[in-house]
Tab-separated table of C-alpha atoms and ligand atoms in Angstrom:
chain	number	residue	atom	x	y	z
A	9	MET	CA	-16.821	-0.108	-68.860
A	10	LYS	CA	-19.187	2.273	-70.943
A	11	ILE	CA	-21.755	1.705	-73.809
A	12	GLU	CA	-21.727	3.964	-76.445
A	13	LEU	CA	-23.876	4.284	-79.819
A	14	ASN	CA	-22.829	5.191	-83.584
A	15	LYS	CA	-25.118	4.867	-86.470
A	16	ASN	CA	-27.643	1.865	-85.322
A	17	LYS	CA	-24.431	0.268	-83.853
A	18	VAL	CA	-23.682	-0.370	-79.955
A	19	PHE	CA	-20.126	-0.094	-78.877
A	20	PHE	CA	-18.527	-0.793	-75.534
A	21	SER	CA	-15.343	0.848	-74.295
A	22	ASN	CA	-13.025	0.289	-70.907
A	23	GLY	CA	-11.350	3.343	-71.180
A	24	SER	CA	-8.856	2.044	-73.764
A	25	VAL	CA	-10.356	-0.424	-76.205
A	26	LYS	CA	-13.885	0.212	-77.948
A	27	LYS	CA	-15.389	-2.615	-79.713
A	28	GLU	CA	-18.460	-3.034	-81.308
A	29	ILE	CA	-21.349	-5.538	-79.776
A	30	HIS	CA	-22.535	-7.991	-82.140
A	31	PRO	CA	-26.334	-7.336	-82.730
A	32	PHE	CA	-27.142	-11.168	-82.647
A	33	TRP	CA	-25.342	-11.263	-79.117
A	34	LEU	CA	-27.474	-8.065	-77.585
A	35	ARG	CA	-30.923	-9.953	-79.835
A	36	GLU	CA	-29.869	-13.273	-77.658
A	37	ARG	CA	-30.603	-11.163	-74.446
A	38	VAL	CA	-33.891	-9.656	-74.688
A	39	SER	CA	-35.692	-10.115	-71.556
A	40	GLY	CA	-39.356	-8.982	-71.924
A	41	LYS	CA	-41.849	-11.450	-70.581
A	42	LYS	CA	-42.493	-13.095	-74.085
A	43	PHE	CA	-38.710	-14.006	-74.440
A	44	LEU	CA	-37.778	-14.640	-71.117
A	45	ASP	CA	-39.120	-16.643	-68.061
A	46	LYS	CA	-38.780	-14.556	-64.956
A	47	GLY	CA	-38.567	-17.367	-62.391
A	48	THR	CA	-35.619	-19.442	-63.853
A	49	GLN	CA	-34.244	-16.625	-66.160
A	50	GLN	CA	-34.233	-19.116	-69.142
A	51	ARG	CA	-35.284	-18.104	-72.312
A	52	LEU	CA	-38.787	-19.015	-74.120
A	53	PHE	CA	-37.164	-18.850	-77.532
A	54	ASP	CA	-34.221	-20.622	-79.190
A	55	PRO	CA	-31.704	-18.554	-80.648
A	56	THR	CA	-30.678	-20.722	-83.211
A	57	PHE	CA	-33.851	-20.946	-84.752
A	58	LEU	CA	-33.108	-17.150	-85.417
A	59	ASP	CA	-32.123	-15.763	-88.685
A	60	ASN	CA	-28.473	-14.835	-88.306
A	61	GLU	CA	-28.834	-11.484	-89.866
A	62	VAL	CA	-30.197	-9.651	-87.356
A	63	LEU	CA	-29.453	-5.892	-87.471
A	64	ILE	CA	-30.559	-2.688	-85.052
A	65	ASN	CA	-33.071	-0.425	-86.632
A	66	LYS	CA	-33.179	2.032	-83.507
A	67	ALA	CA	-30.770	2.144	-80.339
A	68	ASN	CA	-31.232	4.383	-77.547
A	69	ILE	CA	-29.505	4.879	-74.553
A	70	THR	CA	-31.756	6.227	-71.592
A	71	ASP	CA	-30.486	6.355	-67.456
A	72	LYS	CA	-29.705	2.692	-67.232
A	73	PHE	CA	-31.189	1.128	-70.122
A	74	LEU	CA	-30.041	0.128	-73.443
A	75	GLU	CA	-33.116	0.222	-75.687
A	76	ILE	CA	-33.124	-1.412	-78.840
A	77	ASP	CA	-35.775	-1.882	-81.970
A	78	PHE	CA	-34.359	-5.028	-83.892
A	79	ASN	CA	-35.082	-5.756	-87.973
A	80	ASP	CA	-37.274	-8.750	-86.669
A	81	GLY	CA	-39.919	-6.139	-85.088
A	82	VAL	CA	-38.569	-7.168	-81.439
A	83	ASN	CA	-37.925	-4.461	-79.039
A	84	SER	CA	-35.792	-4.669	-75.885
A	85	LYS	CA	-34.751	-2.911	-72.918
A	86	ILE	CA	-31.280	-4.091	-71.672
A	87	GLU	CA	-29.816	-3.229	-68.198
A	88	ILE	CA	-26.551	-1.724	-68.751
A	89	ASN	CA	-25.326	-2.949	-65.716
A	90	LYS	CA	-25.919	-6.412	-66.499
A	91	LEU	CA	-24.319	-6.104	-69.813
A	92	ALA	CA	-20.795	-4.844	-67.888
A	93	LEU	CA	-20.915	-8.192	-65.859
A	94	GLU	CA	-20.924	-10.116	-68.958
A	95	PHE	CA	-17.774	-8.732	-70.237
A	96	TYR	CA	-15.466	-11.469	-68.161
A	97	ASN	CA	-15.356	-14.132	-69.509
A	98	GLU	CA	-14.590	-15.789	-66.532
A	99	ASP	CA	-16.235	-16.887	-62.815
A	100	THR	CA	-15.911	-13.780	-61.510
A	101	LEU	CA	-17.092	-14.879	-58.145
A	102	LEU	CA	-14.787	-17.554	-57.660
A	103	LYS	CA	-11.660	-15.548	-59.210
A	104	SER	CA	-12.545	-12.599	-56.700
A	105	ILE	CA	-11.482	-14.948	-53.770
A	106	SER	CA	-7.715	-15.201	-53.352
A	107	LYS	CA	-6.311	-18.389	-52.151
A	108	ILE	CA	-4.014	-17.418	-48.896
A	109	LYS	CA	-1.047	-20.011	-48.427
A	110	TRP	CA	-0.341	-21.117	-45.268
A	111	ASP	CA	2.121	-23.751	-43.505
A	112	SER	CA	2.467	-25.108	-40.059
A	113	SER	CA	2.600	-21.132	-38.784
A	114	LEU	CA	-0.925	-21.194	-39.466
A	115	LYS	CA	-2.385	-20.274	-35.642
A	116	GLU	CA	-5.810	-19.039	-36.411
A	117	ILE	CA	-7.732	-22.238	-37.712
A	118	ASN	CA	-11.073	-20.331	-38.817
A	119	ASN	CA	-14.011	-22.478	-36.683
A	120	PHE	CA	-17.654	-22.052	-37.385
A	121	GLU	CA	-20.465	-23.232	-34.732
A	122	TYR	CA	-23.406	-25.022	-36.394
A	123	GLN	CA	-26.884	-23.829	-35.491
A	124	GLU	CA	-30.435	-23.864	-36.686
A	125	ASN	CA	-31.046	-22.677	-40.214
A	126	PHE	CA	-27.277	-22.616	-40.534
A	127	PHE	CA	-27.261	-23.877	-44.274
A	128	GLU	CA	-29.130	-20.750	-44.923
A	129	SER	CA	-27.340	-18.439	-42.926
A	130	LYS	CA	-24.781	-15.417	-43.579
A	131	GLU	CA	-22.699	-17.710	-41.256
A	132	MET	CA	-22.601	-20.323	-44.370
A	133	TYR	CA	-21.514	-17.806	-46.671
A	134	ASP	CA	-18.529	-16.671	-44.624
A	135	LEU	CA	-17.709	-20.114	-44.345
A	136	LEU	CA	-17.506	-21.056	-47.769
A	137	ILE	CA	-15.599	-17.777	-48.376
A	138	SER	CA	-13.196	-18.920	-45.992
A	139	PHE	CA	-13.257	-22.398	-47.364
A	140	TYR	CA	-12.207	-21.134	-50.607
A	141	LYS	CA	-9.460	-18.781	-49.232
A	142	TYR	CA	-7.810	-21.991	-47.161
A	143	GLY	CA	-8.900	-24.932	-48.441
A	144	PHE	CA	-10.964	-25.944	-45.399
A	145	VAL	CA	-13.138	-25.163	-42.426
A	146	ILE	CA	-13.949	-27.097	-39.175
A	147	ILE	CA	-17.506	-26.598	-37.812
A	148	LYS	CA	-18.018	-27.653	-34.125
A	149	ASN	CA	-21.025	-29.183	-32.462
A	150	VAL	CA	-22.648	-30.543	-35.645
A	151	PRO	CA	-25.139	-33.395	-34.416
A	152	THR	CA	-23.995	-36.774	-34.628
A	153	HIS	CA	-26.823	-38.912	-34.697
A	154	ASP	CA	-28.440	-41.005	-37.765
A	155	ASN	CA	-25.164	-40.095	-39.859
A	156	PHE	CA	-26.060	-36.812	-39.839
A	157	ILE	CA	-23.032	-36.183	-41.945
A	158	VAL	CA	-25.084	-37.125	-45.270
A	159	LYS	CA	-27.729	-34.393	-43.943
A	160	PHE	CA	-25.288	-31.913	-43.387
A	161	ALA	CA	-23.700	-32.534	-47.096
A	162	ASN	CA	-26.831	-32.639	-48.868
A	163	SER	CA	-27.823	-29.209	-47.633
A	164	ILE	CA	-24.881	-28.035	-48.922
A	165	GLY	CA	-25.197	-29.634	-52.455
A	166	SER	CA	-25.585	-33.616	-52.957
A	167	VAL	CA	-23.466	-36.099	-51.748
A	168	ARG	CA	-20.818	-37.514	-54.273
A	169	ARG	CA	-21.255	-41.059	-53.717
A	170	THR	CA	-18.172	-43.387	-54.605
A	171	ASN	CA	-17.290	-47.293	-54.310
A	172	PHE	CA	-16.892	-46.575	-50.631
A	173	GLY	CA	-20.765	-46.065	-50.461
A	174	GLU	CA	-22.679	-42.537	-49.902
A	175	TYR	CA	-20.647	-42.174	-46.952
A	176	PHE	CA	-17.726	-44.098	-44.888
A	177	ASN	CA	-16.947	-45.060	-41.234
A	178	VAL	CA	-13.397	-44.748	-40.292
A	179	ARG	CA	-12.359	-47.118	-37.798
A	180	SER	CA	-10.161	-49.957	-37.564
A	181	LYS	CA	-11.603	-52.981	-38.866
A	182	PRO	CA	-10.413	-56.357	-39.584
A	183	ASP	CA	-9.837	-57.135	-43.105
A	184	PRO	CA	-9.478	-53.583	-44.559
A	185	ASN	CA	-10.054	-52.484	-48.074
A	186	ASP	CA	-7.819	-49.416	-47.452
A	187	LEU	CA	-5.530	-48.293	-44.966
A	188	ALA	CA	-7.455	-45.803	-43.314
A	189	TYR	CA	-9.639	-48.637	-41.663
A	190	THR	CA	-6.488	-49.555	-39.755
A	191	SER	CA	-4.764	-47.820	-36.638
A	192	LEU	CA	-1.893	-46.984	-38.485
A	193	ALA	CA	-0.317	-43.374	-39.125
A	194	LEU	CA	-1.266	-42.194	-42.564
A	195	ALA	CA	0.989	-39.792	-44.058
A	196	PRO	CA	-0.662	-37.014	-46.184
A	197	HIS	CA	-2.309	-37.747	-49.144
A	198	THR	CA	-5.377	-36.818	-51.251
A	199	ASP	CA	-8.293	-39.420	-51.297
A	200	ASN	CA	-9.543	-40.912	-54.671
A	201	PRO	CA	-6.847	-39.946	-57.001
A	202	TYR	CA	-7.858	-42.917	-59.048
A	203	ARG	CA	-11.570	-41.406	-59.656
A	204	LYS	CA	-12.881	-39.719	-62.879
A	205	PRO	CA	-13.038	-36.683	-61.747
A	206	VAL	CA	-11.587	-37.145	-58.234
A	207	PRO	CA	-14.395	-36.002	-55.486
A	208	CYS	CA	-13.638	-32.296	-54.955
A	209	ILE	CA	-14.718	-32.094	-51.426
A	210	GLN	CA	-14.305	-34.390	-48.348
A	211	LEU	CA	-16.048	-33.926	-45.082
A	212	LEU	CA	-14.901	-35.932	-41.966
A	213	HIS	CA	-17.213	-35.825	-38.779
A	214	CYS	CA	-15.726	-36.831	-35.456
A	215	ILE	CA	-18.253	-39.237	-33.764
A	216	GLU	CA	-16.280	-40.479	-30.922
A	217	SER	CA	-12.311	-39.759	-30.038
A	218	GLU	CA	-11.289	-41.434	-26.894
A	219	VAL	CA	-7.730	-42.091	-28.032
A	220	THR	CA	-4.456	-39.614	-27.440
A	221	GLY	CA	-3.271	-40.103	-30.656
A	222	GLY	CA	-5.456	-40.045	-34.179
A	223	LEU	CA	-4.314	-36.487	-34.611
A	224	SER	CA	-5.696	-35.025	-37.865
A	225	THR	CA	-2.991	-33.681	-40.298
A	226	LEU	CA	-3.380	-30.949	-43.193
A	227	VAL	CA	-0.739	-29.694	-45.840
A	228	ASP	CA	-1.716	-27.214	-48.357
A	229	GLY	CA	-0.616	-28.616	-51.581
A	230	TYR	CA	-1.090	-25.327	-53.061
A	231	THR	CA	1.606	-23.724	-50.781
A	232	VAL	CA	3.882	-26.567	-51.298
A	233	THR	CA	3.885	-26.636	-54.729
A	234	GLU	CA	4.048	-23.132	-55.288
A	235	ASP	CA	7.409	-23.160	-52.838
A	236	LEU	CA	8.480	-25.924	-55.327
A	237	LYS	CA	8.147	-23.807	-58.087
A	238	LYS	CA	10.681	-21.046	-56.921
A	239	GLU	CA	13.073	-23.485	-55.216
A	240	ASN	CA	13.397	-25.913	-58.102
A	241	PHE	CA	11.742	-25.063	-61.351
A	242	ASP	CA	12.912	-28.246	-63.357
A	243	PHE	CA	11.350	-30.481	-60.848
A	244	TYR	CA	8.157	-28.632	-60.686
A	245	LYS	CA	8.075	-28.641	-64.559
A	246	ILE	CA	8.429	-32.621	-64.792
A	247	LEU	CA	5.938	-33.202	-61.950
A	248	SER	CA	3.326	-31.066	-63.899
A	249	GLU	CA	3.847	-32.540	-67.318
A	250	ILE	CA	4.220	-36.294	-66.628
A	251	LYS	CA	0.892	-38.220	-66.197
A	252	VAL	CA	0.883	-41.435	-64.280
A	253	ARG	CA	-1.488	-43.857	-63.463
A	254	PHE	CA	-3.376	-44.207	-60.175
A	255	ARG	CA	-5.257	-47.474	-59.558
A	256	PHE	CA	-7.692	-48.886	-56.980
A	257	ILE	CA	-8.667	-52.572	-56.806
A	258	ASP	CA	-10.944	-54.441	-54.634
A	259	LYS	CA	-13.294	-57.487	-55.235
A	260	GLU	CA	-15.840	-55.639	-56.966
A	261	VAL	CA	-13.881	-53.052	-59.047
A	262	VAL	CA	-10.785	-51.613	-61.070
A	263	LEU	CA	-10.539	-47.814	-61.105
A	264	GLU	CA	-7.953	-45.976	-63.006
A	265	ASP	CA	-7.049	-42.400	-63.802
A	266	TRP	CA	-3.816	-41.018	-65.412
A	267	SER	CA	-2.589	-37.200	-64.064
A	268	GLU	CA	0.208	-35.179	-63.437
A	269	LEU	CA	0.955	-34.982	-59.856
A	270	ILE	CA	0.403	-31.332	-59.931
A	271	LYS	CA	-2.145	-30.097	-62.377
A	272	LEU	CA	-1.882	-26.684	-64.091
A	273	ASP	CA	-4.833	-24.773	-65.792
A	274	GLU	CA	-4.948	-23.438	-69.005
A	275	ASN	CA	-2.811	-20.179	-67.658
A	276	LYS	CA	-0.590	-22.417	-66.283
A	277	ASP	CA	-1.704	-21.853	-62.567
A	278	PHE	CA	-2.283	-24.338	-59.611
A	279	LYS	CA	-5.360	-26.589	-60.106
A	280	GLN	CA	-4.907	-29.622	-58.748
A	281	VAL	CA	-2.662	-31.614	-56.587
A	282	ARG	CA	-2.758	-35.574	-56.324
A	283	PHE	CA	-0.843	-37.443	-54.068
A	284	SER	CA	-0.726	-41.401	-53.069
A	285	PRO	CA	2.239	-42.725	-53.207
A	286	ARG	CA	1.037	-46.405	-52.560
A	287	LEU	CA	-0.998	-45.981	-55.731
A	288	ASP	CA	1.036	-44.193	-58.557
A	289	TYR	CA	2.659	-45.647	-61.173
A	290	VAL	CA	4.582	-43.461	-63.854
A	291	PRO	CA	4.922	-44.719	-67.431
A	292	MET	CA	8.201	-46.478	-68.961
A	293	LEU	CA	9.811	-43.070	-69.923
A	294	GLU	CA	13.419	-42.713	-71.173
A	295	LYS	CA	15.824	-43.174	-68.191
A	296	ARG	CA	16.977	-39.526	-68.181
A	297	LYS	CA	13.663	-38.357	-67.686
A	298	LEU	CA	12.528	-41.200	-64.948
A	299	ASP	CA	15.882	-40.067	-63.211
A	300	LEU	CA	14.333	-36.307	-63.048
A	301	TYR	CA	10.927	-37.418	-62.255
A	302	TYR	CA	11.871	-39.519	-59.008
A	303	LYS	CA	14.210	-36.793	-57.613
A	304	ALA	CA	11.098	-34.597	-58.209
A	305	ARG	CA	8.724	-36.750	-56.770
A	306	LYS	CA	11.050	-37.661	-53.750
A	307	LYS	CA	11.227	-33.926	-52.793
A	308	LEU	CA	7.721	-33.369	-53.301
A	309	SER	CA	6.875	-35.911	-50.883
A	310	GLU	CA	9.447	-34.738	-48.777
A	311	MET	CA	8.253	-31.248	-48.371
A	312	TYR	CA	4.096	-32.567	-48.084
A	313	ASN	CA	5.753	-34.863	-44.983
A	314	SER	CA	7.761	-32.157	-43.444
A	315	ASP	CA	7.145	-30.336	-40.465
A	316	LYS	CA	7.377	-27.128	-41.993
A	317	TYR	CA	3.787	-27.493	-43.705
A	318	ARG	CA	1.816	-29.687	-41.813
A	319	ILE	CA	-0.762	-28.376	-39.309
A	320	GLU	CA	-2.012	-31.489	-36.397
A	321	PHE	CA	-5.106	-30.887	-34.860
A	322	LYS	CA	-7.490	-32.877	-32.599
A	323	LEU	CA	-11.053	-33.157	-33.720
A	324	SER	CA	-13.424	-33.356	-31.116
A	325	PRO	CA	-16.797	-35.280	-30.995
A	326	LYS	CA	-18.887	-33.301	-33.192
A	327	ASP	CA	-16.361	-31.481	-35.199
A	328	LEU	CA	-16.768	-31.707	-39.037
A	329	ILE	CA	-13.964	-30.718	-41.132
A	330	MET	CA	-14.592	-29.961	-44.412
A	331	MET	CA	-11.643	-29.945	-46.990
A	332	ASP	CA	-10.474	-29.194	-50.352
A	333	ASN	CA	-9.766	-32.784	-51.421
A	334	HIS	CA	-7.876	-30.836	-54.984
A	335	ARG	CA	-5.709	-28.610	-53.025
A	336	LEU	CA	-4.997	-30.029	-49.425
A	337	LEU	CA	-3.044	-33.479	-48.259
A	338	HIS	CA	-4.844	-35.040	-45.214
A	339	GLY	CA	-3.344	-37.843	-42.848
A	340	ARG	CA	-3.565	-38.727	-39.123
A	341	THR	CA	-0.770	-39.727	-36.593
A	342	ALA	CA	-1.546	-42.952	-35.468
A	343	TYR	CA	-2.975	-44.058	-32.406
A	344	GLU	CA	-3.819	-47.363	-29.869
A	345	THR	CA	-7.003	-49.042	-30.444
A	346	LYS	CA	-6.570	-50.257	-26.626
A	347	GLU	CA	-7.409	-46.536	-25.292
A	348	GLY	CA	-10.737	-46.565	-26.723
A	349	ASN	CA	-12.790	-45.585	-29.687
A	350	ARG	CA	-11.804	-43.541	-32.318
A	351	PHE	CA	-14.748	-42.901	-35.143
A	352	LEU	CA	-15.086	-40.592	-37.994
A	353	GLN	CA	-17.645	-40.848	-40.571
A	354	GLY	CA	-16.668	-39.301	-44.141
A	355	CYS	CA	-18.743	-38.381	-47.262
A	356	TYR	CA	-17.746	-36.441	-50.773
A	357	ILE	CA	-19.286	-33.299	-52.410
A	358	ASP	CA	-18.287	-31.741	-55.259
A	359	TYR	CA	-17.199	-28.061	-56.197
A	360	ASP	CA	-20.736	-27.383	-57.746
A	361	SER	CA	-22.628	-27.899	-54.389
A	362	THR	CA	-20.280	-25.161	-52.628
A	363	GLU	CA	-20.387	-22.688	-55.631
A	364	GLY	CA	-23.992	-23.223	-56.277
A	365	LYS	CA	-24.617	-22.720	-52.637
A	366	LEU	CA	-22.125	-19.678	-52.099
A	367	ARG	CA	-23.973	-17.940	-55.163
A	368	HIS	CA	-27.159	-18.441	-54.039
A	369	LEU	CA	-26.041	-16.973	-50.648
A	370	LYS	CA	-24.705	-13.914	-52.181
A	371	ARG	CA	-27.619	-13.424	-54.027
A	372	LYS	CA	-29.981	-14.110	-50.999
A	373	PHE	CA	-28.437	-11.461	-48.869
A	374	SER	CA	-27.300	-9.481	-52.058
A	375	LEU	CA	-23.690	-9.285	-51.031
B	414	FE2	FE1	-8.206	-40.153	-46.736
């Protein structure tokens, strides 16, 4: 990217395209002490109060700076490198981390070891990168006292409270309001598909594990849906077009949200999966369409439940798993309560927590 001048106009060119930069766009970015708060990087002026007819009286390029005199008497020195970063209209940090597809052949699970000052360490940065690549990470040796999971979550960002509370205890209990609180096997599912918005990341912390069963299971919804797209595009298409109703009811609340089972972004790329077949209700569409929808959902369910895609592992006490609830499905194998205790604590955080932390650590370590 190059900045060029021509008769008091500023242009950028990337080799093939050359375009004029709007003078107002540059005026909004003046950065002197009078115009920008150094600490917060927030403007000290309101650009909506400026006259729209901002013009450039004089412009000059020195080594690393673009110097401009505007017609309203303001003069500014803008770093050319910083300008270059502004020409991507998207989040370049997250886009730079490519998702790695995985299935049951995934051998190396990327584990991290909890240690002092963990949340401000380079390891934490590596952990977050790994999280965005694989959709999950496991952290060993995380203290289990005093609901430490809440402290853990709040050290990355903020706990996302739900109707299950700030955090929840996963162990079998009488009269449960969710099958999670039994000793039954749980097929791969995403959590809280009925919430608006769906919590992004689930943390699960193993406190006690005295049973032989109760293995944790994970499936990469990204891998499965990309495979479905290749194998049966009609199935993929209908599952990414029809919005179904997810609903949760207990004595205090009725939660409801509508979404596709495979949600795509504006570029028709993977965005999110929701899967919880005890809770989804498709609207009453014409019979032919529903025929295809039911076949597609069955196929998707078979793939989610197949050995081909599932990894299984045992969480030991002090292990904490952090998983992307928009990308992965999770479940567990059944266990015998007679054998002893199985006790996990869980909570949620949202992407702004991990993204905010990632950007902070990138800045801190100049990465
Ligand atoms: Fe769950």
